[in-house]
Amino acid sequence: ALLYLGAVALGLGSAWWVLKKSPWLNPSVEVGAWRTNLQAGSQDAGMYTRATIAVNALLALGRDETMYFIATRDDAGHPLRSQCNYRITGVPPQARWWSITAYADDLFLFDAPNGHYSLNGSTAKLDAAGAFSLSTGPTEQPGLYWLPTPGNRALILTLRLYNPAPTLQAAPQTLVAPAVQKIGDCA
């Protein structure tokens, strides 16, 4: 019985590891701090890609309907942490509608007393150059749209593009990726 329990534990552990920690099974493109899975939502997606998407709570529509870019690191390559403040700046992506959302490492939204869970094409205020800016972190940054990220845990940013331009669908690496830069020291 002990051998059987050990085999079950080994099987479940290896399945978890494959679905959570094996990026080579899911071909992706990286643009700045952001990456996208090239097979998510496509008919070419194999069983591991589909299982990874199911386990990680992403609804993968076809690339003509939506594209997801994920950032788990800043532009300097450091892991994103909720106790750090970040400034995200960029130009609106070529899509009918877009949003940037901050998630905790459990893929749930952070508690946001100000009601800001994401910035999108409707709420973004563009500067004279046509760029948006927002901040994430435990403290509000003056003059920036703020997505609160309380606590001390990993931070995941998701950039969603609905009805992305055909050129972006064909070549995700052409995304003009928003910059993700740490502000000051971490709390």
Tab-separated table of C-alpha atoms in Angstrom:
chain	number	residue	atom	x	y	z
A	1	ALA	CA	0.000	0.000	0.000
A	2	LEU	CA	2.861	2.358	0.790
A	3	LEU	CA	4.416	1.674	-2.622
A	4	TYR	CA	1.063	2.413	-4.276
A	5	LEU	CA	0.708	5.731	-2.394
A	6	GLY	CA	4.259	6.645	-3.351
A	7	ALA	CA	3.545	5.934	-7.024
A	8	VAL	CA	0.352	8.030	-6.909
A	9	ALA	CA	2.202	10.909	-5.234
A	10	LEU	CA	5.012	10.684	-7.800
A	11	GLY	CA	2.485	10.645	-10.659
A	12	LEU	CA	0.535	13.634	-9.343
A	13	GLY	CA	3.719	15.546	-8.567
A	14	SER	CA	5.178	14.973	-12.017
A	15	ALA	CA	1.881	15.971	-13.675
A	16	TRP	CA	1.818	19.211	-11.635
A	17	TRP	CA	5.440	19.929	-12.564
A	18	VAL	CA	4.787	19.393	-16.286
A	19	LEU	CA	1.713	21.659	-16.274
A	20	LYS	CA	3.221	24.421	-14.136
A	21	LYS	CA	6.968	24.373	-14.732
A	22	SER	CA	7.689	23.146	-18.262
A	23	PRO	CA	7.647	26.089	-20.670
A	24	TRP	CA	9.338	24.107	-23.462
A	25	LEU	CA	6.040	22.256	-23.989
A	26	ASN	CA	4.329	25.517	-24.938
A	27	PRO	CA	6.094	27.440	-27.714
A	28	SER	CA	6.021	31.149	-26.961
A	29	VAL	CA	7.203	34.535	-28.159
A	30	GLU	CA	8.790	37.077	-25.828
A	31	VAL	CA	8.516	40.811	-26.417
A	32	GLY	CA	10.185	42.850	-23.690
A	33	ALA	CA	8.895	41.608	-20.337
A	34	TRP	CA	5.857	40.008	-22.010
A	35	ARG	CA	5.361	36.544	-23.513
A	36	THR	CA	2.531	34.827	-25.328
A	37	ASN	CA	1.840	31.165	-26.012
A	38	LEU	CA	1.752	30.611	-29.773
A	39	GLN	CA	-0.579	27.626	-29.538
A	40	ALA	CA	-3.138	28.940	-27.027
A	41	GLY	CA	-6.544	28.882	-28.650
A	42	SER	CA	-5.303	27.286	-31.869
A	43	GLN	CA	-6.220	23.972	-33.415
A	44	ASP	CA	-2.520	23.102	-33.201
A	45	ALA	CA	-2.634	23.084	-29.392
A	46	GLY	CA	-1.680	19.668	-28.090
A	47	MET	CA	-2.908	17.974	-24.953
A	48	TYR	CA	-0.188	19.536	-22.745
A	49	THR	CA	-0.945	23.056	-23.973
A	50	ARG	CA	-4.678	22.537	-23.429
A	51	ALA	CA	-4.094	21.049	-19.974
A	52	THR	CA	-1.717	23.867	-18.996
A	53	ILE	CA	-4.287	26.456	-20.039
A	54	ALA	CA	-7.044	24.645	-18.138
A	55	VAL	CA	-4.939	24.334	-14.969
A	56	ASN	CA	-3.709	27.927	-15.098
A	57	ALA	CA	-7.210	29.385	-15.513
A	58	LEU	CA	-6.791	31.043	-18.907
A	59	LEU	CA	-9.686	30.938	-21.317
A	60	ALA	CA	-7.958	30.564	-24.646
A	61	LEU	CA	-10.038	31.816	-27.543
A	62	GLY	CA	-8.705	31.750	-31.093
A	63	ARG	CA	-5.919	34.227	-31.869
A	64	ASP	CA	-8.243	36.195	-34.169
A	65	GLU	CA	-10.529	36.789	-31.164
A	66	THR	CA	-7.995	37.377	-28.397
A	67	MET	CA	-4.336	37.248	-27.532
A	68	TYR	CA	-2.856	37.074	-24.051
A	69	PHE	CA	0.572	38.384	-23.121
A	70	ILE	CA	1.860	37.611	-19.609
A	71	ALA	CA	4.619	39.408	-17.671
A	72	THR	CA	6.186	37.780	-14.605
A	73	ARG	CA	9.411	39.820	-14.777
A	74	ASP	CA	10.221	43.500	-15.213
A	75	ASP	CA	12.247	44.874	-18.126
A	76	ALA	CA	15.468	44.283	-16.147
A	77	GLY	CA	14.583	40.567	-15.826
A	78	HIS	CA	13.749	40.606	-12.098
A	79	PRO	CA	10.677	38.660	-10.911
A	80	LEU	CA	7.622	40.861	-10.304
A	81	ARG	CA	6.692	41.111	-6.608
A	82	SER	CA	3.552	42.595	-5.102
A	83	GLN	CA	5.501	44.552	-2.464
A	84	CYS	CA	7.383	46.462	-5.199
A	85	ASN	CA	6.051	49.471	-7.101
A	86	TYR	CA	6.154	49.335	-10.904
A	87	ARG	CA	5.388	51.790	-13.669
A	88	ILE	CA	3.909	50.304	-16.833
A	89	THR	CA	3.947	52.592	-19.872
A	90	GLY	CA	3.126	52.052	-23.489
A	91	VAL	CA	0.953	52.880	-26.443
A	92	PRO	CA	-2.453	51.259	-26.919
A	93	PRO	CA	-1.943	47.908	-28.658
A	94	GLN	CA	-3.380	47.320	-32.116
A	95	ALA	CA	-6.643	45.715	-31.050
A	96	ARG	CA	-10.326	46.576	-30.833
A	97	TRP	CA	-10.094	46.485	-27.014
A	98	TRP	CA	-7.248	45.842	-24.571
A	99	SER	CA	-6.585	45.636	-20.833
A	100	ILE	CA	-3.742	45.160	-18.360
A	101	THR	CA	-4.672	43.308	-15.157
A	102	ALA	CA	-2.595	42.535	-12.048
A	103	TYR	CA	-2.966	39.050	-10.551
A	104	ALA	CA	-1.438	37.422	-7.491
A	105	ASP	CA	0.498	34.184	-7.930
A	106	ASP	CA	-2.673	32.172	-7.228
A	107	LEU	CA	-4.178	33.824	-10.365
A	108	PHE	CA	-6.774	35.709	-8.325
A	109	LEU	CA	-7.146	39.477	-8.307
A	110	PHE	CA	-5.588	41.517	-5.522
A	111	ASP	CA	-7.852	43.292	-3.035
A	112	ALA	CA	-8.310	46.766	-4.516
A	113	PRO	CA	-10.138	49.163	-2.190
A	114	ASN	CA	-10.024	51.804	-4.955
A	115	GLY	CA	-11.887	49.456	-7.340
A	116	HIS	CA	-9.022	49.406	-9.873
A	117	TYR	CA	-8.368	45.850	-11.041
A	118	SER	CA	-7.206	46.671	-14.556
A	119	LEU	CA	-6.479	49.486	-16.959
A	120	ASN	CA	-8.116	49.242	-20.371
A	121	GLY	CA	-8.693	51.150	-23.555
A	122	SER	CA	-11.726	52.846	-22.000
A	123	THR	CA	-10.084	53.942	-18.727
A	124	ALA	CA	-6.586	54.771	-20.009
A	125	LYS	CA	-5.755	58.438	-20.263
A	126	LEU	CA	-3.252	59.087	-23.038
A	127	ASP	CA	-0.579	61.753	-22.860
A	128	ALA	CA	0.342	64.108	-25.731
A	129	ALA	CA	2.451	61.344	-27.330
A	130	GLY	CA	-0.492	58.899	-27.231
A	131	ALA	CA	0.956	56.779	-24.414
A	132	PHE	CA	-0.675	55.461	-21.245
A	133	SER	CA	0.899	55.018	-17.806
A	134	LEU	CA	-0.150	53.067	-14.752
A	135	SER	CA	1.427	51.811	-11.582
A	136	THR	CA	1.147	48.657	-9.525
A	137	GLY	CA	2.347	48.147	-6.003
A	138	PRO	CA	1.429	48.624	-2.368
A	139	THR	CA	1.508	52.434	-2.557
A	140	GLU	CA	-0.157	54.815	-4.957
A	141	GLN	CA	2.162	56.784	-7.236
A	142	PRO	CA	1.126	60.417	-7.784
A	143	GLY	CA	-0.481	61.106	-11.147
A	144	LEU	CA	-0.663	57.444	-12.239
A	145	TYR	CA	-3.632	55.092	-12.544
A	146	TRP	CA	-2.994	52.651	-9.682
A	147	LEU	CA	-3.579	48.898	-9.482
A	148	PRO	CA	-3.022	48.028	-5.783
A	149	THR	CA	-1.017	44.860	-5.095
A	150	PRO	CA	-0.943	44.413	-1.305
A	151	GLY	CA	0.983	41.648	0.391
A	152	ASN	CA	4.256	39.878	-0.271
A	153	ARG	CA	3.854	37.485	-3.179
A	154	ALA	CA	4.556	37.036	-6.853
A	155	LEU	CA	2.812	39.388	-9.274
A	156	ILE	CA	1.558	38.459	-12.736
A	157	LEU	CA	0.522	41.082	-15.279
A	158	THR	CA	-1.794	40.059	-18.109
A	159	LEU	CA	-2.206	42.089	-21.282
A	160	ARG	CA	-5.380	41.021	-23.108
A	161	LEU	CA	-6.006	42.023	-26.701
A	162	TYR	CA	-9.487	41.460	-28.114
A	163	ASN	CA	-9.735	41.337	-31.900
A	164	PRO	CA	-6.051	42.089	-32.396
A	165	ALA	CA	-4.936	43.463	-35.760
A	166	PRO	CA	-4.270	40.737	-38.351
A	167	THR	CA	-0.596	41.761	-38.538
A	168	LEU	CA	-0.248	41.185	-34.789
A	169	GLN	CA	-2.064	37.849	-35.022
A	170	ALA	CA	0.362	36.725	-37.714
A	171	ALA	CA	3.457	38.050	-35.924
A	172	PRO	CA	2.988	38.444	-32.139
A	173	GLN	CA	6.626	39.545	-31.842
A	174	THR	CA	5.639	42.854	-33.506
A	175	LEU	CA	3.745	43.936	-30.374
A	176	VAL	CA	4.911	47.327	-29.137
A	177	ALA	CA	5.244	45.966	-25.625
A	178	PRO	CA	4.480	48.142	-22.599
A	179	ALA	CA	7.567	48.848	-20.489
A	180	VAL	CA	7.551	47.383	-16.958
A	181	GLN	CA	9.963	49.296	-14.715
A	182	LYS	CA	10.467	49.079	-10.956
A	183	ILE	CA	10.045	52.343	-9.040
A	184	GLY	CA	12.464	52.707	-6.128
A	185	ASP	CA	13.121	49.975	-3.583
A	186	CYS	CA	10.619	47.330	-2.541
A	187	ALA	CA	8.569	47.791	0.617
